[in-house]
Short mmCIF file of C-alpha atoms in Angstrom, two decimals:
data_model
loop_
_atom_site.label_atom_id
_atom_site.label_comp_id
_atom_site.label_asym_id
_atom_site.label_seq_id
_atom_site.Cartn_x
_atom_site.Cartn_y
_atom_site.Cartn_z
CA MET A 298 0.00 0.00 0.00
CA SER A 299 1.28 3.43 -0.78
CA THR A 300 -1.54 5.55 0.57
CA ILE A 301 -2.47 6.95 3.96
CA ILE A 302 -6.06 6.24 4.94
CA LYS A 303 -7.72 9.61 5.55
CA ASP A 304 -11.25 8.83 6.76
CA LEU A 305 -10.73 6.70 9.87
CA PRO A 306 -13.22 7.38 12.65
CA VAL A 307 -11.99 8.31 16.12
CA GLY A 308 -12.73 5.33 18.34
CA SER A 309 -11.83 2.76 15.70
CA TYR A 310 -8.97 0.31 16.23
CA ALA A 311 -5.55 -0.24 14.69
CA VAL A 312 -3.87 -3.65 14.63
CA ILE A 313 -0.17 -2.92 14.23
CA PHE A 314 1.97 -5.80 13.01
CA PRO A 315 5.73 -5.14 12.80
CA SER A 316 7.75 -8.12 11.63
CA ILE A 317 11.21 -9.19 10.54
CA SER A 318 11.39 -11.72 7.72
CA SER A 319 13.48 -14.85 8.12
CA GLY A 320 14.24 -14.73 4.39
CA ILE A 321 12.81 -18.24 3.95
CA ASP A 322 10.26 -18.70 1.14
CA GLU A 323 9.63 -14.97 0.74
CA GLU A 324 7.66 -15.51 -2.48
CA GLY A 325 5.33 -17.94 -0.72
CA HIS A 326 4.92 -15.55 2.19
CA GLU A 327 4.09 -12.61 -0.08
CA ALA A 328 1.54 -14.70 -1.99
CA VAL A 329 -0.22 -15.66 1.24
CA LEU A 330 -0.15 -12.05 2.46
CA ALA A 331 -1.79 -10.85 -0.76
CA LYS A 332 -4.54 -13.45 -0.34
CA LEU A 333 -5.07 -12.53 3.31
CA TYR A 334 -5.21 -8.80 2.52
CA ASP A 335 -7.98 -9.55 0.02
CA GLU A 336 -9.88 -11.73 2.51
CA ALA A 337 -9.59 -9.17 5.32
CA GLN A 338 -11.58 -6.70 3.24
CA ASN A 339 -14.63 -8.98 3.59
CA VAL A 340 -14.68 -8.79 7.39
CA PRO A 341 -17.58 -6.61 8.57
CA GLY A 342 -16.00 -3.60 10.26
CA TYR A 343 -12.75 -3.68 8.27
CA LEU A 344 -11.68 -0.11 7.42
CA GLY A 345 -8.41 -0.47 5.53
CA LEU A 346 -4.74 -1.36 5.53
CA GLU A 347 -1.44 0.50 5.39
CA THR A 348 1.88 -1.31 4.85
CA ALA A 349 5.52 -0.38 4.47
CA SER A 350 8.78 -2.29 4.33
CA VAL A 351 12.50 -1.65 4.37
CA GLY A 352 14.82 -4.59 3.84
CA ASN A 353 13.57 -7.48 5.95
CA PHE A 354 11.47 -5.22 8.22
CA LYS A 355 7.78 -4.85 7.41
CA ILE A 356 4.94 -3.10 9.20
CA SER A 357 1.27 -3.56 8.46
CA ILE A 358 -1.50 -1.59 10.13
CA ALA A 359 -5.04 -2.86 9.68
CA TYR A 360 -7.95 -0.72 10.82
CA TYR A 361 -11.26 -1.96 12.17
CA GLU A 362 -14.43 -0.32 13.47
CA ASN A 363 -14.44 -2.32 16.71
CA LEU A 364 -12.88 -5.16 18.67
CA GLU A 365 -15.52 -7.63 17.45
CA ALA A 366 -14.30 -7.11 13.86
CA ILE A 367 -10.74 -7.87 14.99
CA LYS A 368 -11.94 -11.04 16.74
CA THR A 369 -13.75 -12.09 13.57
CA TRP A 370 -10.52 -11.74 11.58
CA ARG A 371 -8.54 -13.66 14.20
CA ARG A 372 -10.95 -16.60 13.77
CA ASN A 373 -10.56 -16.69 9.96
CA GLY A 374 -9.30 -20.16 8.99
CA ASP A 375 -6.81 -19.01 6.35
CA HIS A 376 -5.45 -16.42 8.79
CA ILE A 377 -4.93 -19.09 11.46
CA VAL A 378 -3.05 -21.36 9.01
CA ALA A 379 -0.90 -18.43 7.82
CA LYS A 380 -0.02 -17.42 11.40
CA THR A 381 1.23 -20.94 12.12
CA LYS A 382 3.42 -20.95 9.00
CA ALA A 383 4.68 -17.42 9.72
CA ARG A 384 5.71 -18.31 13.25
CA SER A 385 7.46 -21.52 12.22
CA THR A 386 9.07 -20.42 8.95
CA TRP A 387 8.56 -16.94 7.51
CA LEU A 388 9.22 -14.60 10.42
CA GLU A 389 12.31 -14.16 12.56
CA ASP A 390 10.48 -11.80 14.92
CA TRP A 391 7.04 -10.19 15.13
CA GLN A 392 4.54 -8.56 17.46
CA ILE A 393 0.85 -7.63 17.40
CA ARG A 394 -0.34 -4.37 18.97
CA ILE A 395 -4.03 -3.47 19.17
CA CYS A 396 -4.71 0.21 19.80
CA ARG A 397 -7.81 2.38 20.01
CA ILE A 398 -7.59 5.56 17.93
CA GLU A 399 -8.16 8.51 20.25
CA ASP A 400 -7.31 11.38 17.90
CA ILE A 401 -6.42 11.95 14.26
CA TYR A 402 -4.74 14.95 12.67
CA GLY A 403 -2.42 15.69 9.78
CA LYS A 404 -2.38 16.82 6.20
#
């Protein structure tokens, strides 16, 4: 993604996912990510996604209307399978941060 989402509502949630790639099967990992990004758009309450990467560091921020939408995504079967593969093979390090958006400002 190369855009900044401009219409997020205050009170929505951000799921921040910084990760460091292991360098193993990067093409397979990217293919699964593309599929998951498409699937996430079908979750009721999904608001959008921003991603950026430099070298083996990547950060993805997914936005949702509420915590229930995040829980729905966490229960997605393809997402669960991908998380298992990511933890065992694709990622050297990672973390999930769930934050409520309290204020928004900028250009």
